[in-house]
Coordinates of C-alpha atoms in Angstrom, one line a residue:
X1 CA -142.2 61.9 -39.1
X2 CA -145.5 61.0 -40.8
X3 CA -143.3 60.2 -43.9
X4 CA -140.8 57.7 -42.2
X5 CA -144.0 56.0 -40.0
X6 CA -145.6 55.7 -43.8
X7 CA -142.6 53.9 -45.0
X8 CA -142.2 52.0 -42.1
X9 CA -146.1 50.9 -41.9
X10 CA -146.0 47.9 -44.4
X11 CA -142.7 46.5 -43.0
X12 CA -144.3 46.5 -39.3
X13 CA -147.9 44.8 -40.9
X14 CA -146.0 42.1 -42.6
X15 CA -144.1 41.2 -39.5
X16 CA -147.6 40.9 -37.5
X17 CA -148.9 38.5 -40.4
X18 CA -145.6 36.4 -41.5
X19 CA -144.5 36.5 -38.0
X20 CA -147.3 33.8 -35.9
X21 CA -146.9 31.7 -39.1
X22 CA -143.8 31.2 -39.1
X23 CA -143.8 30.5 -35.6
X24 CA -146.2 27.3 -36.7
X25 CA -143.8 26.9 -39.7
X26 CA -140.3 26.8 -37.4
X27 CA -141.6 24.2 -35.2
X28 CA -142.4 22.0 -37.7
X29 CA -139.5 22.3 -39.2
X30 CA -137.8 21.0 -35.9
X31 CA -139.6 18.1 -36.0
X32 CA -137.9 16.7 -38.6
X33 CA -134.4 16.8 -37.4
X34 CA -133.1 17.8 -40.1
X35 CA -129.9 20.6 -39.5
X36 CA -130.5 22.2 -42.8
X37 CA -133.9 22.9 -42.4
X38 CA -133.9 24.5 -38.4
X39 CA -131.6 27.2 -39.1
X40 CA -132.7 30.6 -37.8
X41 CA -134.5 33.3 -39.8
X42 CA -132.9 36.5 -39.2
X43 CA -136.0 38.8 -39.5
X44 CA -135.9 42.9 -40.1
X45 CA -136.5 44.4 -36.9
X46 CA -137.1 40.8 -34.7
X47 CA -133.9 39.2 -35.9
X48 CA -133.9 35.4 -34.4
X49 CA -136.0 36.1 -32.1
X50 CA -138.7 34.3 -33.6
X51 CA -136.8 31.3 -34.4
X52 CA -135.9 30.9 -30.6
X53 CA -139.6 31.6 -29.4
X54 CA -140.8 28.8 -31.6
X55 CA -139.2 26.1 -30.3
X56 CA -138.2 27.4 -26.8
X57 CA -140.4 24.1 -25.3
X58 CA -137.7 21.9 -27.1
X59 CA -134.4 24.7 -27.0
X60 CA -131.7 21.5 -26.3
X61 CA -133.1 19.7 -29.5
X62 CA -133.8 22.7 -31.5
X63 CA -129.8 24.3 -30.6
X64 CA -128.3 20.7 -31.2
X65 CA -129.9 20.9 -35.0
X66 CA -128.6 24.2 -35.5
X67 CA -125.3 22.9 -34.4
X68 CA -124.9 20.5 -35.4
X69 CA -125.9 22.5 -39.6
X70 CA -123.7 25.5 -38.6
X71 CA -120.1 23.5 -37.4
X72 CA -121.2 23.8 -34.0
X73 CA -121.2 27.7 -33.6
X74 CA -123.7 30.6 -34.6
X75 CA -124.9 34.1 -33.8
X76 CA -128.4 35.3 -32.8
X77 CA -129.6 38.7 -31.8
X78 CA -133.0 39.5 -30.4
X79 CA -134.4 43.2 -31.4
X80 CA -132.8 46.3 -30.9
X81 CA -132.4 47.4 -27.3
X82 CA -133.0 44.0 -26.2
X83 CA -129.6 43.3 -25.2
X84 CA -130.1 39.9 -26.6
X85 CA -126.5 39.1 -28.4
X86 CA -125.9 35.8 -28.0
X87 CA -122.5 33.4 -29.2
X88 CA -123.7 29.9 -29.0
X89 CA -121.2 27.1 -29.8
X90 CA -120.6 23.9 -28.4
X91 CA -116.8 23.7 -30.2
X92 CA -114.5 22.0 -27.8
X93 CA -111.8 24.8 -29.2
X94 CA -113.9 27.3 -27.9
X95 CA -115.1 25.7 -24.9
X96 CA -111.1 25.6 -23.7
X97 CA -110.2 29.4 -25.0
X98 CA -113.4 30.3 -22.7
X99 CA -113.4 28.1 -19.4
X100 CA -109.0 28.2 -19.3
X101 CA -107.1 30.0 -21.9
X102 CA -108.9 33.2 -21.2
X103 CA -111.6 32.5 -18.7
X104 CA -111.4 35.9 -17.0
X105 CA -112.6 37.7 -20.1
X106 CA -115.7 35.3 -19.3
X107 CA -117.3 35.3 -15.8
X108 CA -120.8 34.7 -15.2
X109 CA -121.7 38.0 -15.2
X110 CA -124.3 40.8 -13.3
X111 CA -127.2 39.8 -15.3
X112 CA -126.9 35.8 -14.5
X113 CA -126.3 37.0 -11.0
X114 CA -129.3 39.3 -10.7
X115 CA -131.7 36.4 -12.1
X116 CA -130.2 33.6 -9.1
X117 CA -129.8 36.9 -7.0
X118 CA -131.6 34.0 -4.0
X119 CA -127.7 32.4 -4.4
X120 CA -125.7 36.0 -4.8
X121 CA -122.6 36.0 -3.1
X122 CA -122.2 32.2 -3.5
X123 CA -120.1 30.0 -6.1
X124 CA -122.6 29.8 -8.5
X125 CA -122.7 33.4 -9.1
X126 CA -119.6 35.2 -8.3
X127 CA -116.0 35.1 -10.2
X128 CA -112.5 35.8 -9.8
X129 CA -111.0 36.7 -6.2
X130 CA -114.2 35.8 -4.0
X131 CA -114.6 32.6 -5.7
X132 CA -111.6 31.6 -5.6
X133 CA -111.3 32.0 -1.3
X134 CA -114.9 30.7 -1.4
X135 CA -113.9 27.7 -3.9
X136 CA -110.9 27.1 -1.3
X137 CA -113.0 27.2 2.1
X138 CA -115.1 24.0 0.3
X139 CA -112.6 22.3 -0.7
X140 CA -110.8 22.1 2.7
X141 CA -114.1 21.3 4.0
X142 CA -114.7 18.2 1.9
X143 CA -111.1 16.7 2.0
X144 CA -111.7 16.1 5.6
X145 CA -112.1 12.6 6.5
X146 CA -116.0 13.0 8.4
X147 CA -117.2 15.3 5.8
X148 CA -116.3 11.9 3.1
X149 CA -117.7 9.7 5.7
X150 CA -120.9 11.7 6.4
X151 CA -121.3 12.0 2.3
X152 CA -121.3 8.1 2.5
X153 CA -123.8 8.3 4.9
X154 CA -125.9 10.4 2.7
X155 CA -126.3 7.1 0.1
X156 CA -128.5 5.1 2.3
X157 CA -130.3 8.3 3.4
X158 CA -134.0 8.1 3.3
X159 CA -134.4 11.5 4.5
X160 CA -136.1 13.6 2.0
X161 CA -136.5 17.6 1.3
X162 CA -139.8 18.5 2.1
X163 CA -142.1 19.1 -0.8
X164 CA -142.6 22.9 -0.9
X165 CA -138.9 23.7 -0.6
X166 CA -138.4 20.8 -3.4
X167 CA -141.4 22.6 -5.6
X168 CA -140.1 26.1 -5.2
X169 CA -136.2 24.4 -6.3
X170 CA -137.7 23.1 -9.2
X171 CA -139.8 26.8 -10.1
X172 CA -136.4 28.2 -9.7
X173 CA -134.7 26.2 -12.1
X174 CA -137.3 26.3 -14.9
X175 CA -138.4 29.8 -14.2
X176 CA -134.4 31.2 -14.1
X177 CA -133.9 28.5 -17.3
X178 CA -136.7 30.8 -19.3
X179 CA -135.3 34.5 -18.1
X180 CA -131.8 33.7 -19.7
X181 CA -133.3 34.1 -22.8
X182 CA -135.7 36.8 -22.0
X183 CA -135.0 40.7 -22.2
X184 CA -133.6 41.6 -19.0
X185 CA -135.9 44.9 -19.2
X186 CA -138.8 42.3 -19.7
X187 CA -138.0 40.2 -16.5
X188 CA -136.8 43.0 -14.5
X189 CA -140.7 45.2 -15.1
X190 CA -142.4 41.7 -14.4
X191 CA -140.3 41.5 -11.2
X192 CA -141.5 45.2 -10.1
X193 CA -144.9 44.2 -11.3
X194 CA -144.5 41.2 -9.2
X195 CA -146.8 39.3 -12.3
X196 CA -146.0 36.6 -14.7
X197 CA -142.5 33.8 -13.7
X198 CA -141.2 36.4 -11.5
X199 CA -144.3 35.8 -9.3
X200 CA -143.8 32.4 -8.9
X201 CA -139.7 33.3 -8.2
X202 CA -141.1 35.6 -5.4
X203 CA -143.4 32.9 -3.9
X204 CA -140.7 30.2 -4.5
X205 CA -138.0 32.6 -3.2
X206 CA -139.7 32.8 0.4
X207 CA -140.1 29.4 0.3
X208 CA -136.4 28.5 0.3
X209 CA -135.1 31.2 2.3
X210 CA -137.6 30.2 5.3
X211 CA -135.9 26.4 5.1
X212 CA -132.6 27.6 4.5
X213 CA -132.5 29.8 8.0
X214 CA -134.3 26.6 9.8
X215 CA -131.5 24.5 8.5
X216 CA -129.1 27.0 10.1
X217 CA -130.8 27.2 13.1
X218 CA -131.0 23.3 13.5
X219 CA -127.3 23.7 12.9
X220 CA -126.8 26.8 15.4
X221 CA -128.0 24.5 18.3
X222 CA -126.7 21.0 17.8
X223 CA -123.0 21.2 19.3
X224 CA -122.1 18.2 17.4
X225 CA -121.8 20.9 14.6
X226 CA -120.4 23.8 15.7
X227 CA -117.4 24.3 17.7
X228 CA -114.1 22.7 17.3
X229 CA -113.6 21.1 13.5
X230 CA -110.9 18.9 15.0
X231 CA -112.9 17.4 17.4
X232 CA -116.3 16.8 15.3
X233 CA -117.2 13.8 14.5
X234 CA -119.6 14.3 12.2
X235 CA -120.7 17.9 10.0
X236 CA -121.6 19.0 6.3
X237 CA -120.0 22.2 4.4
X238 CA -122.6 24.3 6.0
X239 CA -121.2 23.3 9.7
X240 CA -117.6 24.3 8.7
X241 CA -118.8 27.8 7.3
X242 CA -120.5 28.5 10.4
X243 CA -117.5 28.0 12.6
X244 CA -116.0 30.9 10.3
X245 CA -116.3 34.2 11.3
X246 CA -115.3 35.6 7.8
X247 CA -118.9 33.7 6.8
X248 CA -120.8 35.4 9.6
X249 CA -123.3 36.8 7.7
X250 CA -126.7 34.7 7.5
X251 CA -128.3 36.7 4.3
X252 CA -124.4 34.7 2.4
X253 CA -124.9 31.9 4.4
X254 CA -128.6 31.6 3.4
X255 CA -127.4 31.7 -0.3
X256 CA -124.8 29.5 0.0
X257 CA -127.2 26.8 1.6
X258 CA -130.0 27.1 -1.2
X259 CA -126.9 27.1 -3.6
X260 CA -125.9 24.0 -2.7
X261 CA -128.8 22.6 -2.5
X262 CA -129.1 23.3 -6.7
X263 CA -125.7 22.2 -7.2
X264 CA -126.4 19.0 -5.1
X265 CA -129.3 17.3 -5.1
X266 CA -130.9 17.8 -8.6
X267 CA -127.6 17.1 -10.6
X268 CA -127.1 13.6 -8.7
X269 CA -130.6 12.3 -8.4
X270 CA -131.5 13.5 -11.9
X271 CA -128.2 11.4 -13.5
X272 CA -129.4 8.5 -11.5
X273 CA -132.9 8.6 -13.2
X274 CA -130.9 8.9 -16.8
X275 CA -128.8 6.4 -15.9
X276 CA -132.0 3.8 -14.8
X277 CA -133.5 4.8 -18.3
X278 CA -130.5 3.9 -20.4
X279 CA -129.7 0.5 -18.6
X280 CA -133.2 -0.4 -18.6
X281 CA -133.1 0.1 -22.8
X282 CA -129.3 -2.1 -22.8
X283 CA -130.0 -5.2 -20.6
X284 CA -126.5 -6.0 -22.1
X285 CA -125.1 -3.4 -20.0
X286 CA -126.3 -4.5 -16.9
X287 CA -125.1 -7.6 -17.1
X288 CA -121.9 -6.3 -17.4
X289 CA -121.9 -4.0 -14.4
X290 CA -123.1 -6.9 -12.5
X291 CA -120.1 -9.0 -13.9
X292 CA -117.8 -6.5 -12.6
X293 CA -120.1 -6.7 -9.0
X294 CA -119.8 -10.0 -8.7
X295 CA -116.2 -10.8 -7.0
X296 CA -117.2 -7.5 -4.5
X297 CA -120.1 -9.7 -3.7
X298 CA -118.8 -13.1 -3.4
X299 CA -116.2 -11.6 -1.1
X300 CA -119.0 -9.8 1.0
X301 CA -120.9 -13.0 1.2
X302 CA -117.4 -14.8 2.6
X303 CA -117.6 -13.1 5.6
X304 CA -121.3 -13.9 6.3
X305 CA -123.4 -10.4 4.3
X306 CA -126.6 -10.5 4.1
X307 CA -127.9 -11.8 0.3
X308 CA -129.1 -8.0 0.3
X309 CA -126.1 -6.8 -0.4
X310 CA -125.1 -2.6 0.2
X311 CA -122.0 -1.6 -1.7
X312 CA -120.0 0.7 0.2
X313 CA -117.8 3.7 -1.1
X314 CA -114.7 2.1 -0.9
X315 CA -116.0 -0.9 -2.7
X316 CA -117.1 0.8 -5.7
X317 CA -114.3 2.8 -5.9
X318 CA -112.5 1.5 -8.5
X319 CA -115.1 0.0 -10.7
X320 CA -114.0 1.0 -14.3
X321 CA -117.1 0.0 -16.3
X322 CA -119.6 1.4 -13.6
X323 CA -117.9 4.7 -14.1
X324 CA -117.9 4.6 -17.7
X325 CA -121.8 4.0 -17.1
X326 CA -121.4 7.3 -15.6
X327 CA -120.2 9.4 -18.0
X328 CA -121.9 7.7 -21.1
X329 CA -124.8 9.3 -19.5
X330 CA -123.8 12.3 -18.4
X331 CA -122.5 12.8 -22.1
X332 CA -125.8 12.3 -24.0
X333 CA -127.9 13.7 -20.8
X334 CA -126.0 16.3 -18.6
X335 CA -127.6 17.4 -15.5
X336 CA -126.4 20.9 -16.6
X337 CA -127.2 21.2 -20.1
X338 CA -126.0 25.1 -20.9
X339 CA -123.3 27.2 -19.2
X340 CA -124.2 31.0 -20.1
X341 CA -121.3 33.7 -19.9
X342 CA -120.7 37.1 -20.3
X343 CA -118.0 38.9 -22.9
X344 CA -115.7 41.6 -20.5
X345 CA -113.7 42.9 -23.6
X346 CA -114.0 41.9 -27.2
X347 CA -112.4 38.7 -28.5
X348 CA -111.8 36.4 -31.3
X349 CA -112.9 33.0 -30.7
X350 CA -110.6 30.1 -31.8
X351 CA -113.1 29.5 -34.7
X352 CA -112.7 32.5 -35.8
X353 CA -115.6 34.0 -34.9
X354 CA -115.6 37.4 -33.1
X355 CA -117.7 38.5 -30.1
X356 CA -118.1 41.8 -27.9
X357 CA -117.9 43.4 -24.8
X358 CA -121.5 42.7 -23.2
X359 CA -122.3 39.8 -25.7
X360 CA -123.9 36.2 -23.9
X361 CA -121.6 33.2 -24.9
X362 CA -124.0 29.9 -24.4
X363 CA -122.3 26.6 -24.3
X364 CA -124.9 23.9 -24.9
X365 CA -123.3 21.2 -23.3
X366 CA -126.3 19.1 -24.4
X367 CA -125.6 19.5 -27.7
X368 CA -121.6 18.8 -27.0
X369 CA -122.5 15.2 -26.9
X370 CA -124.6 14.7 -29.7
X371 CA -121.7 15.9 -32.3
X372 CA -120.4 14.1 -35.0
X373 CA -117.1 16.4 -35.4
X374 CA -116.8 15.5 -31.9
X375 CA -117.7 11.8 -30.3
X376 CA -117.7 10.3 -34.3
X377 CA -120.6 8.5 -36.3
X378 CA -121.9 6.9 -32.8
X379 CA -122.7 10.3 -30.9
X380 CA -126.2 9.4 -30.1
X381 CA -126.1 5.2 -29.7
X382 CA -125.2 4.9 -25.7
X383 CA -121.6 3.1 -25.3
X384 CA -120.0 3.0 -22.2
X385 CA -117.3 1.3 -24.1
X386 CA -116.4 4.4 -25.7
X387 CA -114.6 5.8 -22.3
X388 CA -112.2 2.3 -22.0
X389 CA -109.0 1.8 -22.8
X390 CA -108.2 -0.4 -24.6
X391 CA -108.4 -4.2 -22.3
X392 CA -110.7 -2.3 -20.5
X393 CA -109.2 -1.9 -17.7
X394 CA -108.9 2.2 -17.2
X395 CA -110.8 4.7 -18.5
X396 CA -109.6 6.5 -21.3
X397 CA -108.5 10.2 -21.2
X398 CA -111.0 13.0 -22.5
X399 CA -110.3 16.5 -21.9
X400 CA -112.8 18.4 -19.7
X401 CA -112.9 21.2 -22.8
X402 CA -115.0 17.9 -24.7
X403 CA -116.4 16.3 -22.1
X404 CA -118.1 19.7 -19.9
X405 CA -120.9 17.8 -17.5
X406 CA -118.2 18.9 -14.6
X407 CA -117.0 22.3 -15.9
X408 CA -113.8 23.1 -16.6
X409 CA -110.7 24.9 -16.1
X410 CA -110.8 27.1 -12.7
X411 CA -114.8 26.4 -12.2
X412 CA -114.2 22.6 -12.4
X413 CA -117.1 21.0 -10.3
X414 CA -115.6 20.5 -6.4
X415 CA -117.8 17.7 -5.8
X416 CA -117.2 15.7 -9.1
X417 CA -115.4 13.0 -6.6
X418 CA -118.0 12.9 -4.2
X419 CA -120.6 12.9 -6.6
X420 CA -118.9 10.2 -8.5
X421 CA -118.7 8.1 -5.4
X422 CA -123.1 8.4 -4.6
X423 CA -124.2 7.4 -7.8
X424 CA -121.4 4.4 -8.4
X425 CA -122.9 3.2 -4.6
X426 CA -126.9 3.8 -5.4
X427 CA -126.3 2.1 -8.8
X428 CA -124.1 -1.1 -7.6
X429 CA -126.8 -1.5 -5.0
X430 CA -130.0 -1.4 -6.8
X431 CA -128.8 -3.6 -10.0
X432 CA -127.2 -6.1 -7.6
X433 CA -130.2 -6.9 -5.5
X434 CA -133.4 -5.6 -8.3
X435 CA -134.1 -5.9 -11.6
X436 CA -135.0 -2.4 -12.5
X437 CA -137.9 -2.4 -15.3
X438 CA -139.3 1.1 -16.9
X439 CA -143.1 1.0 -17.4
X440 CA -144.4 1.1 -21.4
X441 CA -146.1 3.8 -22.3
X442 CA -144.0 7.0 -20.5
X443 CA -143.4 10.1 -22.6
X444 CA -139.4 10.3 -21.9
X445 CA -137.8 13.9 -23.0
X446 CA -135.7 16.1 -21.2
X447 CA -137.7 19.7 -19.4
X448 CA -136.2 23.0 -20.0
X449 CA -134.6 24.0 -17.1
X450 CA -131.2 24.9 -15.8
X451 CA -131.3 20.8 -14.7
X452 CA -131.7 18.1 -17.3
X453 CA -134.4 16.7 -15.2
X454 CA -136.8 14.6 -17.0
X455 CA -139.9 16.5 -17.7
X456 CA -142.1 13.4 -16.4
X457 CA -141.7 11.0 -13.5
X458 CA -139.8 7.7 -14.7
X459 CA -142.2 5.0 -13.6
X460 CA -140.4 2.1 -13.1
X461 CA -141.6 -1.6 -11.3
X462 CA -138.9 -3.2 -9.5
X463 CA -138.6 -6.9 -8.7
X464 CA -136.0 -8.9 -6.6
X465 CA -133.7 -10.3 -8.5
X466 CA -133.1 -14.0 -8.3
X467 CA -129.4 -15.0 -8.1

């Protein structure tokens, strides 16, 4: 034993020393956005891990270089007994063989279920049979014609969440963004230890679970919710899986509500701050969304509209360039930037590339937009053109598999539609009646977290605009 620690003493002292600087070295390195200089180190012992820890602050910029240098798939490994074997590609090949082709060989998985375990037993966690009923119930629920008309509603909505539950959604998202690519025996002793991110999950945690059950309460007593769905008038998801007794359990309903909440409001109101940003950089673009407003609005002011004018749903509806708007943002800044699986049995990817039982397949969907191999020379200038048909008149067909900002295959996004709809009717609105100017001087880069949010406040002044 003496022996083998003897041999093993310099390997273990050079690590300690090369190890810190090339921590300072890697992140260097990133900074000059060059591919062929980011590419991982596989240590002895450590593996990637290093590589990964050093630029973990910047981890969509750091995985799009090494992308983009390794044809848009790689391997990493963290040390042994770490469980960290990861597959991360962004190849729409791939992308289809693991959300379609063969999705059931890739569910979420325990582990990504034990880390959002505040949302267990909801759609954002749980795969194949239970989804699927789950994934039905809500889609009943929003073809309804009050649940489209109270998600109009919701546009002009100047109700807010109230600070500590939108603090604690936030700690979750940046906290649970961090654990993914952390040991589970790490995260799981700081969680017994109650020290460290899983303290702030704990305080955060209590936090949501508290507004959640008031939420349900409010619900429990206003009849206008609960009864009859044929005769209300008015009601949200969370009304319709109340009046079910199969959902009669408050612990799932709790989840469900907090999991909406996720899926909801941060991917919508974090688009519309990308989408401000970009427009305010291509004052060519607005102009062209407010060419396309303009016969809406003429027509509105026909029949005697205030000059203020409020686009509704139905109005917006089939505005082809606005839409495009849409998705040139969502492509270069998705409010979900990674999709994290788990490997049931082994496989061969359609790359080539092999992975195993228990391995963790990441999809940077952040990095999906910013390939050459797969949106051409342009990837990172912002088009909107790109999604027209030629006239302009339609948008042009791109497979979900290359364009992933609503999922794909059987775990396609249920309120793409809806979601669709609020952002067309916020945006129509405010560039019709402001002029929308972002204040010099703001640090602009994404925060690493499960949502794409921006890591600062956009500051923007806004003016009335003069017709």
């Amino acid at each position: 034993m003496s022996i083998l620690f003897s041999q093993e003493l310099p390997i273990y002292t050079a690590l300690v020393l090369l190890v810190p600087l090339y921590y300072l070295y890697s992140r260097v390195r990133c900074r000059s956005g060059n591919p062929a200089l980011v590419l991982p180190t596989n240590w002895p012992i450590l593996h990637m891990f290093p590589s990964f820890l050093a630029n973990i602050h910047n981890l969509h910029k750091y995985l799009t270089l090494v992308l983009a240098g390794s044809g848009h798939n790689f391997r990493a490994h963290g040390p042994p007994g770490t469980g960290l074997r990861f597959f991360v590609t962004c190849d729409p090949t791939n992308v289809r063989h693991i959300f379609t082709t063969n999705y059931t060989n890739f569910p979420k998985g325990a582990e990504f279920a034990d880390i959002f375990d505040i949302v267990g037993g909801s759609l954002l966690t749980i795969d194949g049979e239970p989804s699927r009923e789950q994934r039905a119930k809500v889609k009943g629920a929003l073809s309804n014609p009050w649940m489209a008309a109270t998600m109009a509603s919701c546009c002009c909505d100047k109700d807010m969440l109230p600070m500590d539950a939108a603090v604690a959604l936030d700690t979750f998202m940046e906290v649970g963004f961090s654990l993914l690519m952390t040991p589970s025996s790490c995260w799981k002793l700081m969680r017994w230890l109650n020290i460290g991110p899983e303290r702030k999950l704990k305080v955060a945690r209590i936090v949501l679970l508290e507004f959640a059950a008031e939420m349900m309460e409010r619900r429990k007593m206003n009849p206008c919710f609960v009864g009859n769905e044929d005769e209300q008038e008015d009601g949200d998801i969370l009304s319709s899986f109340l009046n079910d007794p199969d959902y009669a359990d408050d612990d799932l309903l709790r989840a469900m509500i907090i999991a909406y909440m996720f899926a909801a409001r941060d991917t919508v109101g974090t688009t519309v701050t990308w989408i401000f940003y970009n427009l305010a950089q291509n004052p060519n673009i607005v102009s062209n969304i407010r060419k396309e407003l303009s016969p809406i609005a003429s027509r509105k002011a026909a029949v005697g509209v205030d000059a203020m004018s409020i686009f509704e749903p139905e109005e917006t509806r089939s505005l082809v360039y606005l839409k495009a708007v849409l998705y040139e943002t969502l492509r270069l800044y998705p409010a979900a930037p990674l999709e994290c699986k788990t490997v049931i049995a082994d496989d061969i990817m359609p790359s080539g590339h092999e992975v195993h039982a228990g391995d963790t397949i990441i999809i940077s969907i952040h990095s999906m937009g910013r390939m050459e191999g797969v949106w051409g020379e342009d990837c990172l200038h912002y088009k909107p053109d790109r999604w027209l048909s030629v006239g302009g008149n339609n948008m042009r067909y791109v497979p979900s598999h290359k364009f992933l900002a609503f999922n794909s295959g059987p775990r396609m996004c249920l309120g793409k539609d809806i979601a669709i709809m609020q952002m067309k009717t916020v945006i129509a609105s405010t560039l019709w009646n402001l002029d929308v100017e972002v204040m010099e001087g703001q640090t602009i880069q994404p925060k690493q977290a499960c949502i794409q949010q921006m890591k600062n406040v956009l500051i923007v002044k806004l003016k009335k605009r003069e017709m």
